[in-house]
């Protein structure tokens, strides 16, 4: 018996927004009958805002719940906001999924990605996306897991979005390797490549791109946390892998500031940009 | 959700019969003596085990009760039999089994393949019936063991064991036949002598004894090397102090099962057929996965096309109805049932296949309740399927 959250149970018992939309502006499909689950998502988009969403799912309880909650999450949002939704967001919104069922949330993400792939992207540029694009053009739709027809791209995305580190985790999230298991060594290679690549791509960045990337991590991952406690952080200078910052607000002069800097801020930067990062406080 | 409990998963496990439990109780309390001891106090325990052994002998129609070994479960019975035969005569390296065996047997063969054994997995047709020609062709001089289940746990399809024995022995008289009889015990008569069986395994909890006890029949002409080595118990074939209460339990359960055999082929079969025919007539996207194959009387396996089994089970569970599915999602293994795949059940139905298995405790009211509730559950699950066009076409087709 799966340990489903109340929210998952509520959504498979009473799925929201079931059905199709005639003259939908975008339709996305993920999964297949052979694989045992499929999701079709229909979107109505007006002035770049998702005004309606409907779904049809062939799949288990958590697949239906993931699809159902996804439609609730996207109605009323702009296309750009919707583009940023990851499988992790879907799982989180459901109050979590059993590890073996994470692939259901991935299916939601994939259907959404499929629906929006033909929509023109706006000016928003994420460096991560550039890295991804670079990688994707290299190895487009190469199928890794022949049992479930899982592409290298799908595995790459799952690793990136969920920070997956082991083959077992990749199987839980994408199903790849879950049947005959012959592709497990390839999956391990992709995991290794991902973590090495992350490093080498960073090394290839121009100084400006590097600054933007560091700043992006500080602004999106570190600063909001410090603001919660009435403090903040500001990027002062970057000399190669040494990052100089200034603590502001309550953080400046706080006797725990060294801990904040080393145990939190530096760790976040190292997770995103490599373990050789040093964070230095400028008073 | 509900206090109701309608248990239609008796191929997974069964309710312990009150009479079995009652018979076991003294051996949990006052009669705790080690049956091997020398004093009078142990007489009741050792006699109780003797009686249980005779009951199992009669249950499978063995010639001698010395041919019965008590084990802890069906998996242990299978492991003892298979490894026992292979280890006794290590010169022969070929094994034949079927593609639809229980995982406890299949996974053991996968492990043995890694140790250098050659294993042939015989296929089944779309009804789940074994390909006897393929079997006959596979037997050779080097074949140490043929291992075939008497009935399949997922489909209930019965294999013609007598005929299989004839085929095997006519090709190689030294080849041993092990039969996993876990799914026939208490459902159809078992006669090891009439069917030419060398080794046969059963599990108590599938016929109203508790979990944790099984038995293995090894005929007097078959030698095995024991799996568990230690004391002299079970004539040296399975060491370890006898689990007296559970052995008493499986003995009593076998005795009762024998009495219920007639009820099984009449009443339980009637209820199974009622459930089956109503589902098939009321639900247009239902299909019987076993066709006209000969089955045990309590089991039916029905596929619901273009929908997924776990979701059906979750909705059934909300109404207190317990069944099981060959769907990948329920097992966590990601792959649908190896049995249904070996039968080439179409992908449209394999993920939505549900196994219903009845027992002597199943009532007509319960079957009527399922017949009443199931169509709306299937309707609900079908309504969210992305395959509406295909479903519509199927509906039209079934109307004709």
XYZ file of C-alpha atoms in Angstrom:
683
model
C 0.000 0.000 0.000
C 1.450 3.332 -1.012
C 1.789 6.038 1.584
C -0.164 8.732 -0.259
C -0.737 12.164 1.263
C -4.272 13.337 1.993
C -3.965 15.735 -0.899
C -3.007 12.987 -3.349
C -6.005 10.942 -2.200
C -8.316 13.909 -2.497
C -7.148 14.555 -6.047
C -7.480 11.012 -7.346
C -10.849 10.643 -5.644
C -12.115 13.971 -6.967
C -9.942 14.976 -9.892
C -10.321 18.645 -10.949
C -10.494 19.906 -14.517
C -10.975 16.546 -16.202
C -11.679 16.576 -19.926
C -10.518 18.211 -23.103
C -10.759 21.742 -24.525
C -12.031 22.279 -28.040
C -9.817 24.676 -29.968
C -7.188 24.526 -27.287
C -4.256 26.873 -27.794
C -1.761 24.280 -26.674
C -1.907 20.529 -26.200
C 0.804 18.448 -24.574
C 1.248 14.714 -24.261
C 3.611 12.658 -22.126
C 3.906 8.915 -21.580
C 2.318 6.111 -23.569
C 0.000 3.148 -23.271
C 2.948 0.780 -23.358
C 4.631 2.496 -20.446
C 1.521 2.280 -18.328
C 0.768 5.950 -17.991
C -0.132 8.793 -20.279
C -1.178 12.374 -19.694
C -2.783 14.752 -22.163
C -3.062 18.369 -21.133
C -5.119 21.041 -22.942
C -4.508 24.766 -22.408
C -6.496 27.853 -23.288
C -4.145 30.823 -23.424
C -5.296 34.424 -23.751
C -2.930 37.419 -23.665
C -0.165 35.124 -22.493
C -2.233 33.952 -19.522
C -3.473 30.378 -19.060
C -7.203 30.925 -18.696
C -8.247 27.286 -18.677
C -6.609 23.886 -18.419
C -8.013 20.390 -18.690
C -6.454 16.953 -18.544
C -7.004 13.300 -19.374
C -4.855 10.691 -17.686
C -4.288 6.981 -18.083
C -2.386 6.084 -14.965
C -2.298 5.329 -11.286
C -3.583 7.376 -8.357
C -0.538 9.599 -8.137
C -0.532 10.184 -11.916
C -4.129 11.430 -11.763
C -3.373 13.529 -8.681
C -0.283 15.061 -10.344
C -2.288 15.953 -13.463
C -5.214 17.303 -11.496
C -3.166 19.548 -9.227
C -1.084 20.731 -12.177
C -4.181 22.165 -13.855
C -5.002 24.007 -10.629
C -1.450 25.323 -10.377
C -1.366 26.812 -13.870
C -4.806 28.355 -14.356
C -4.465 32.136 -14.009
C -0.678 32.126 -14.394
C 1.278 33.691 -17.227
C 2.967 31.424 -19.727
C 6.351 32.461 -18.352
C 5.338 31.547 -14.843
C 3.992 28.219 -16.064
C 7.238 27.495 -17.893
C 9.106 27.655 -14.619
C 7.033 24.913 -12.969
C 9.109 21.786 -12.371
C 8.136 18.268 -11.401
C 9.355 19.066 -7.914
C 6.833 21.911 -7.653
C 4.066 19.478 -8.590
C 5.177 16.908 -6.032
C 5.585 19.573 -3.342
C 2.117 20.939 -4.042
C 0.736 17.439 -3.466
C 2.446 17.229 -0.096
C 5.049 14.879 -1.517
C 4.926 11.595 -3.424
C 6.434 8.206 -2.562
C 9.927 8.023 -4.188
C 8.804 5.260 -6.583
C 6.004 7.550 -7.767
C 8.024 10.664 -8.518
C 7.890 9.783 -12.213
C 4.194 10.762 -12.114
C 5.136 14.352 -11.308
C 7.767 14.195 -14.052
C 5.037 13.183 -16.488
C 3.104 16.326 -15.511
C 6.143 18.456 -16.157
C 6.828 16.749 -19.491
C 3.262 17.197 -20.739
C 3.414 20.859 -19.794
C 6.774 21.276 -21.513
C 5.369 19.547 -24.589
C 2.345 21.857 -24.650
C 4.421 25.015 -24.384
C 7.324 24.076 -26.638
C 5.787 25.847 -29.615
C 5.061 29.001 -27.738
C 7.469 31.861 -28.352
C 9.726 32.428 -25.465
C 10.010 36.027 -24.279
C 13.185 37.836 -23.401
C 13.758 35.906 -20.200
C 17.095 34.180 -20.418
C 18.374 31.810 -17.807
C 21.998 30.779 -17.945
C 21.006 27.296 -16.874
C 18.880 27.104 -19.964
C 21.779 28.080 -22.160
C 23.799 25.285 -20.617
C 20.941 22.897 -21.159
C 20.403 23.967 -24.738
C 24.053 23.438 -25.393
C 23.806 19.945 -24.019
C 20.524 19.129 -25.709
C 21.722 20.061 -29.170
C 24.540 17.618 -28.673
C 22.398 14.668 -27.688
C 18.913 15.323 -28.806
C 16.365 12.560 -28.579
C 18.724 9.680 -27.935
C 16.849 6.877 -26.204
C 18.631 5.504 -23.183
C 16.031 3.178 -21.678
C 14.557 1.143 -24.526
C 12.021 -0.597 -22.248
C 10.272 2.667 -21.384
C 11.538 4.788 -24.296
C 13.178 7.315 -22.006
C 15.459 9.820 -23.710
C 18.718 11.185 -22.440
C 17.055 14.601 -22.307
C 14.353 13.406 -19.949
C 16.961 11.889 -17.645
C 19.070 15.045 -17.810
C 16.085 17.213 -16.870
C 15.145 14.977 -13.962
C 18.708 15.041 -12.609
C 18.839 18.809 -12.919
C 15.460 19.605 -11.426
C 15.655 17.222 -8.528
C 19.367 17.051 -7.835
C 19.349 13.285 -8.394
C 22.612 11.600 -7.550
C 22.025 7.840 -7.917
C 20.717 5.498 -10.608
C 17.957 4.338 -8.253
C 16.736 7.901 -7.868
C 16.721 8.373 -11.627
C 14.629 5.196 -11.973
C 12.139 6.452 -9.389
C 11.785 9.763 -11.183
C 11.841 8.703 -14.833
C 11.298 4.907 -14.803
C 14.485 4.568 -16.859
C 16.321 1.412 -15.850
C 13.275 0.042 -14.051
C 12.665 -2.912 -16.324
C 15.538 -4.947 -17.789
C 18.110 -2.716 -16.123
C 20.563 -2.901 -19.032
C 20.810 0.890 -19.269
C 21.830 1.401 -15.641
C 25.478 1.971 -16.534
C 24.471 4.544 -19.158
C 22.356 6.331 -16.564
C 25.349 6.368 -14.229
C 27.393 7.929 -17.053
C 24.751 10.633 -17.527
C 24.812 11.381 -13.804
C 28.617 11.594 -13.882
C 28.539 13.735 -17.013
C 25.964 16.049 -15.471
C 28.026 16.774 -12.391
C 31.287 17.074 -14.342
C 29.646 19.118 -17.057
C 28.172 21.492 -14.542
C 31.742 22.198 -13.528
C 33.323 22.452 -16.965
C 30.525 24.634 -18.342
C 31.114 27.022 -15.503
C 34.791 27.098 -16.374
C 33.908 28.046 -19.955
C 31.771 31.059 -19.063
C 32.920 34.558 -20.014
C 33.664 36.832 -17.028
C 30.360 38.649 -17.544
C 28.361 35.440 -17.736
C 30.121 34.237 -14.607
C 29.228 37.408 -12.703
C 25.623 37.158 -13.829
C 25.467 33.565 -12.749
C 26.913 34.237 -9.288
C 24.597 37.176 -8.850
C 21.649 35.052 -9.905
C 22.360 32.496 -7.180
C 22.762 35.215 -4.564
C 19.583 36.997 -5.557
C 17.355 33.970 -5.950
C 18.646 31.564 -3.346
C 20.504 33.440 -0.622
C 19.089 36.916 -0.379
C 15.427 35.867 0.096
C 16.392 33.677 3.065
C 18.328 36.455 4.778
C 15.506 38.905 4.126
C 13.208 36.692 6.139
C 15.316 37.571 9.199
C 15.515 41.240 8.311
C 18.956 41.030 6.754
C 20.369 40.941 3.232
C 23.457 40.335 1.188
C 25.130 42.252 -1.632
C 27.685 41.150 -4.207
C 30.745 43.389 -4.043
C 33.354 41.760 -6.241
C 34.370 38.499 -7.844
C 37.961 37.456 -8.305
C 37.871 34.108 -10.052
C 36.445 31.676 -7.467
C 36.575 34.128 -4.567
C 33.331 35.959 -4.060
C 33.271 39.136 -1.987
C 30.003 40.092 -0.368
C 28.663 42.593 2.109
C 26.083 41.695 4.716
C 23.342 44.244 5.214
C 20.441 45.008 7.503
C 20.322 42.882 10.622
C 23.003 40.600 9.260
C 25.654 43.281 9.432
C 27.140 43.269 12.878
C 25.222 40.135 13.835
C 27.522 37.929 15.886
C 26.310 34.875 13.966
C 27.127 36.422 10.619
C 30.212 34.253 10.095
C 28.066 31.174 10.531
C 25.442 32.494 8.156
C 28.126 33.176 5.622
C 30.019 29.904 5.889
C 27.270 27.398 6.737
C 24.559 28.786 4.547
C 25.587 31.264 1.867
C 28.870 29.622 0.915
C 27.254 26.194 0.864
C 24.481 27.344 -1.459
C 27.037 28.851 -3.824
C 29.158 25.712 -3.716
C 26.143 23.515 -4.471
C 25.296 25.575 -7.522
C 28.689 26.646 -8.770
C 31.244 24.153 -7.530
C 33.009 23.198 -4.342
C 35.998 25.451 -4.951
C 34.048 28.618 -4.230
C 35.157 30.764 -1.276
C 32.954 33.424 0.166
C 34.639 36.437 1.759
C 32.884 39.085 3.770
C 33.742 42.730 3.182
C 33.018 44.837 6.244
C -13.474 5.328 4.368
C -15.640 2.327 5.126
C -15.855 -0.458 7.676
C -17.002 -2.918 5.087
C -14.461 -5.535 4.070
C -14.962 -7.631 0.980
C -11.860 -9.727 0.614
C -11.360 -10.986 -2.922
C -7.600 -11.414 -2.810
C -7.383 -14.974 -1.542
C -4.572 -15.907 -3.935
C -2.430 -13.431 -1.994
C -3.328 -14.820 1.408
C -6.366 -16.149 3.258
C -8.134 -15.700 6.542
C -7.066 -18.193 9.213
C -9.896 -20.639 9.880
C -11.096 -20.441 13.524
C -10.872 -24.218 13.789
C -7.231 -24.082 12.716
C -6.409 -21.450 15.292
C -8.195 -23.402 18.013
C -6.161 -26.506 17.237
C -2.947 -24.480 17.382
C -3.591 -22.675 20.664
C -2.510 -25.398 23.162
C 0.912 -25.496 21.515
C 1.419 -21.794 22.177
C 0.453 -22.225 25.830
C 0.840 -25.404 27.858
C 2.252 -27.804 25.273
C 5.495 -26.004 24.661
C 7.779 -29.037 24.885
C 10.443 -29.550 22.272
C 9.102 -32.477 20.241
C 12.562 -34.062 20.165
C 12.857 -34.334 23.956
C 12.905 -37.637 25.793
C 10.384 -37.041 28.569
C 6.670 -37.693 28.590
C 5.902 -33.978 28.458
C 7.074 -33.855 24.833
C 4.814 -36.695 23.727
C 1.877 -34.449 22.859
C 4.028 -32.166 20.732
C 5.708 -34.983 18.856
C 2.412 -36.795 18.350
C 0.784 -33.627 17.074
C 3.524 -33.261 14.454
C 3.126 -36.909 13.457
C -0.596 -36.372 12.989
C -0.059 -33.240 10.953
C 2.386 -35.111 8.742
C -0.197 -37.813 8.099
C -2.781 -35.148 7.242
C -0.454 -33.568 4.684
C 0.399 -37.012 3.312
C -3.311 -37.605 2.713
C -3.833 -34.089 1.408
C -1.362 -34.626 -1.452
C -1.884 -38.416 -1.570
C 1.739 -39.304 -0.873
C 2.578 -42.934 -0.312
C 4.333 -42.387 3.001
C 4.307 -39.565 5.564
C 8.108 -39.766 5.602
C 7.932 -38.035 2.235
C 6.611 -34.833 3.869
C 8.962 -32.083 5.093
C 7.632 -29.086 6.996
C 9.059 -25.715 5.988
C 8.416 -22.070 6.801
C 6.703 -21.065 3.539
C 6.173 -21.770 -0.139
C 9.417 -20.043 -1.070
C 11.389 -22.254 1.293
C 9.678 -25.346 -0.091
C 10.647 -24.312 -3.613
C 14.217 -23.411 -2.672
C 14.696 -26.655 -0.750
C 13.355 -28.700 -3.647
C 15.214 -26.960 -6.455
C 18.561 -26.410 -4.791
C 18.206 -29.785 -3.078
C 17.918 -31.686 -6.357
C 20.632 -29.694 -8.136
C 23.103 -29.913 -5.272
C 22.592 -33.653 -4.872
C 23.654 -34.323 -8.434
C 25.935 -31.547 -9.598
C 26.831 -33.112 -12.921
C 23.619 -32.052 -14.636
C 23.330 -28.386 -15.494
C 20.062 -27.994 -17.374
C 16.741 -26.857 -15.913
C 13.353 -26.309 -17.563
C 10.687 -24.054 -16.138
C 7.957 -21.759 -17.451
C 7.853 -18.035 -18.129
C 4.900 -17.595 -15.795
C 6.259 -19.163 -12.599
C 5.992 -17.342 -9.280
C 8.875 -14.901 -8.594
C 10.135 -17.122 -5.749
C 10.977 -19.729 -8.371
C 11.853 -17.448 -11.305
C 14.297 -15.334 -9.341
C 15.963 -18.466 -8.020
C 16.493 -19.632 -11.609
C 17.899 -16.247 -12.576
C 20.391 -16.674 -9.729
C 21.221 -20.230 -10.789
C 21.869 -19.059 -14.357
C 24.598 -16.829 -12.965
C 26.084 -19.906 -11.288
C 26.407 -21.679 -14.631
C 23.089 -23.471 -15.015
C 21.300 -23.404 -18.349
C 17.610 -22.609 -17.906
C 14.881 -22.896 -20.551
C 11.789 -20.834 -19.901
C 8.813 -22.408 -21.665
C 6.196 -20.007 -23.011
C 2.418 -19.973 -22.776
C -0.315 -19.193 -25.306
C -2.663 -16.217 -25.080
C -4.900 -18.103 -22.626
C -1.946 -18.777 -20.349
C -1.673 -22.473 -21.255
C 1.796 -24.017 -21.329
C 3.339 -24.915 -24.692
C 3.763 -28.674 -24.201
C 5.542 -29.166 -27.523
C 8.158 -26.632 -26.600
C 8.539 -28.411 -23.268
C 8.991 -31.819 -24.918
C 11.651 -30.436 -27.227
C 13.562 -28.861 -24.386
C 14.087 -32.027 -22.325
C 17.528 -33.521 -22.897
C 20.111 -35.851 -21.379
C 21.484 -33.034 -19.205
C 18.083 -31.980 -17.814
C 18.276 -32.290 -14.027
C 14.966 -30.710 -13.197
C 11.680 -29.607 -14.702
C 9.839 -27.124 -12.528
C 6.271 -26.193 -13.410
C 3.567 -24.617 -11.268
C 0.317 -26.553 -10.940
C -1.788 -23.413 -11.279
C -0.793 -19.836 -11.893
C -1.300 -17.354 -9.065
C -2.406 -14.478 -11.301
C -4.656 -16.245 -13.783
C -5.586 -19.466 -11.999
C -4.797 -21.410 -15.188
C -4.134 -25.087 -14.394
C -1.254 -26.971 -15.975
C -1.812 -30.646 -16.918
C 0.779 -31.982 -14.479
C 0.113 -35.665 -15.235
C 0.683 -35.101 -18.917
C 3.765 -32.953 -18.256
C 5.226 -35.730 -16.115
C 4.627 -38.263 -18.895
C 6.301 -36.032 -21.466
C 9.316 -35.357 -19.263
C 9.817 -38.949 -18.111
C 9.441 -40.356 -21.614
C 12.289 -38.121 -22.781
C 14.513 -38.565 -19.725
C 13.480 -40.880 -16.902
C 16.080 -39.414 -14.531
C 14.799 -35.861 -14.787
C 13.011 -34.785 -11.615
C 9.713 -32.912 -11.665
C 9.121 -30.198 -9.061
C 5.620 -28.765 -8.902
C 4.828 -25.489 -7.171
C 1.333 -26.380 -5.953
C 0.829 -23.293 -3.770
C -2.127 -22.075 -5.837
C -3.985 -25.386 -6.116
C -3.855 -26.481 -2.468
C -7.450 -26.416 -1.236
C -8.819 -25.579 -4.696
C -8.518 -28.837 -6.635
C -7.480 -32.351 -5.514
C -3.730 -32.960 -5.392
C -2.502 -36.464 -6.160
C 1.266 -36.708 -6.448
C 1.259 -40.438 -7.222
C -1.341 -40.350 -9.975
C 0.389 -37.364 -11.607
C 3.970 -38.593 -11.444
C 5.266 -35.756 -9.292
C 8.690 -36.057 -7.638
C 8.653 -32.934 -5.492
C 5.771 -30.611 -4.616
C 5.564 -27.456 -2.520
C 2.601 -25.910 -0.710
C 2.102 -22.916 1.571
C -0.261 -22.915 4.555
C -1.525 -19.360 4.392
C -3.064 -19.893 0.959
C -5.556 -22.354 2.441
C -6.541 -20.832 5.778
C -3.532 -21.745 7.917
C -1.426 -18.842 9.208
C 1.536 -17.327 7.385
C 4.895 -18.851 8.253
C 4.387 -22.520 7.488
C 4.672 -24.624 4.351
C 5.312 -28.195 3.343
C 7.365 -30.023 0.764
C 6.703 -33.462 -0.633
C 9.796 -35.338 -1.799
C 9.083 -38.849 -3.011
C 11.160 -41.700 -1.633
C 13.020 -42.136 -4.934
C 14.228 -38.544 -5.004
C 17.328 -37.476 -3.117
C 17.942 -33.910 -2.028
C 20.769 -32.124 -0.269
C 19.255 -30.116 2.592
C 19.175 -26.342 2.429
C 19.227 -25.779 6.189
C 21.849 -27.861 7.927
C 21.843 -28.485 11.661
C 19.892 -30.940 13.780
C 18.230 -34.173 12.743
C 14.725 -32.704 12.423
C 12.622 -33.633 9.388
C 14.844 -36.676 8.892
C 17.826 -34.434 8.333
C 16.166 -32.716 5.364
C 15.392 -29.471 7.190
C 17.124 -28.656 10.447
C 15.637 -26.417 13.113
C 13.320 -27.099 16.039
C 9.876 -27.902 14.694
C 7.407 -25.021 14.693
C 4.833 -27.147 16.484
C 1.797 -24.809 16.583
C 2.111 -23.879 12.922
C 2.714 -27.444 11.807
C -0.434 -28.415 13.710
C -2.144 -25.502 11.969
C -1.211 -26.507 8.431
C -2.257 -30.092 9.208
C -5.681 -28.995 10.374
C -6.031 -26.574 7.464
C -5.221 -29.396 5.014
C -7.816 -31.628 6.641
C -10.442 -28.878 6.350
C -9.408 -28.011 2.784
C -9.969 -31.619 1.806
C -13.505 -31.412 3.199
C -14.168 -28.160 1.338
C -12.958 -29.363 -2.069
C -16.468 -30.120 -3.210
C -17.709 -26.730 -1.974
C -14.837 -25.160 -3.906
C -15.811 -26.655 -7.281
C -19.517 -26.017 -6.813
C -20.337 -22.963 -4.714
C -17.122 -20.955 -5.009
C -17.014 -21.644 -8.722
C -20.647 -20.524 -9.037
C -19.902 -17.231 -7.272
C -16.730 -16.713 -9.345
C -18.643 -17.358 -12.557
C -21.405 -14.996 -11.462
C -18.906 -12.231 -10.764
C -17.077 -12.865 -14.004
C -20.080 -13.048 -16.328
C -21.652 -9.943 -14.805
C -18.484 -7.894 -15.134
C -18.032 -9.003 -18.734
C -21.621 -8.279 -19.708
C -22.004 -4.977 -17.830
C -18.685 -3.360 -18.680
C -17.900 -2.903 -22.345
C -14.162 -2.434 -21.942
C -13.720 -5.598 -19.850
C -11.993 -8.674 -21.248
C -11.347 -12.103 -19.745
C -7.595 -12.557 -19.927
C -7.640 -16.357 -19.819
C -10.176 -17.190 -22.543
C -11.376 -20.756 -22.268
C -8.409 -22.103 -20.296
C -8.995 -24.577 -17.478
C -8.725 -22.682 -14.195
C -8.924 -23.168 -10.436
C -12.510 -22.447 -9.330
C -11.806 -19.327 -7.273
C -9.857 -17.063 -9.650
C -10.693 -14.727 -12.494
C -8.387 -12.245 -14.171
C -10.125 -9.463 -16.054
C -8.521 -6.656 -18.013
C -10.170 -3.239 -18.278
C -8.999 -1.607 -21.451
C -7.454 1.871 -21.648
C -7.463 2.359 -17.886
C -4.933 1.625 -15.188
C -5.257 -0.994 -12.464
C -3.957 0.840 -9.421
C -6.566 3.533 -9.788
C -9.301 0.894 -9.974
C -7.941 -0.767 -6.837
C -7.821 2.548 -4.973
C -11.460 3.245 -5.790
C -12.404 -0.325 -4.822
C -10.476 0.054 -1.589
C -12.544 3.135 -0.731
C -15.539 0.776 -0.732
C -13.710 -1.858 1.303
C -13.206 -4.176 -1.664
C -9.809 -5.908 -1.866
C -8.465 -7.279 -5.147
C -5.094 -7.081 -6.844
C -3.655 -5.933 -10.128
C -1.002 -6.981 -12.598
C -0.362 -3.304 -13.170
C 3.150 -1.989 -12.825
C 2.076 0.814 -10.535
C 0.894 -1.401 -7.718
C 4.087 -3.334 -7.343
C 6.599 -0.539 -7.569
C 8.496 -2.664 -10.059
C 7.500 -0.341 -12.941
C 6.811 -3.301 -15.187
C 3.431 -4.913 -15.618
C 2.898 -8.558 -14.695
C 5.380 -10.975 -16.301
C 2.549 -13.511 -16.510
C 0.228 -11.295 -18.560
C 3.144 -10.216 -20.739
C 4.092 -13.837 -21.434
C 0.454 -14.333 -22.514
C 0.718 -11.335 -24.834
C -2.231 -9.619 -23.207
C -2.526 -6.420 -25.287
C -1.002 -3.293 -23.813
C -4.439 -1.716 -23.871
C -5.559 -4.157 -21.162
C -2.443 -5.332 -19.352
C -2.108 -2.292 -17.092
C -5.799 -2.422 -16.222
C -5.919 -6.095 -15.299
C -7.498 -7.051 -12.001
C -7.314 -10.416 -10.298
C -10.287 -11.467 -8.221
C -9.820 -14.511 -5.990
C -12.552 -15.911 -3.767
C -12.549 -18.237 -0.760
C -14.952 -20.276 1.341
C -15.692 -17.070 3.259
C -16.933 -15.197 0.186
C -20.697 -14.655 0.272
C -23.246 -14.069 -2.456
C -24.057 -10.657 -0.928
C -20.444 -9.639 -1.320
C -20.355 -10.693 -4.965
C -23.620 -8.825 -5.603
C -22.154 -5.728 -3.952
C -19.108 -5.811 -6.236
C -21.288 -6.383 -9.298
C -23.370 -3.396 -8.235
C -20.492 -1.012 -7.511
C -17.849 -1.903 -10.073
C -19.476 -0.502 -13.244
C -19.617 3.044 -11.866
C -15.990 2.846 -10.694
C -14.858 1.681 -14.118
C -17.018 4.382 -15.708
C -15.386 7.035 -13.531
C -11.841 5.878 -14.287
C -12.644 5.455 -17.978
C -14.037 8.983 -18.184
C -10.640 10.524 -17.435
C -8.722 8.320 -19.891
C -7.012 10.108 -22.787
C -8.124 7.284 -25.102
C -11.726 8.405 -25.544
C -11.722 7.797 -29.304
C -10.446 4.257 -28.911
C -12.925 3.611 -26.118
C -15.780 4.864 -28.265
C -14.737 2.531 -31.072
C -14.561 -0.361 -28.624
C -18.038 0.463 -27.354
C -19.433 0.388 -30.883
C -17.671 -2.884 -31.579
C -19.034 -4.573 -28.444
C -22.574 -3.441 -29.252
C -22.538 -5.495 -32.427
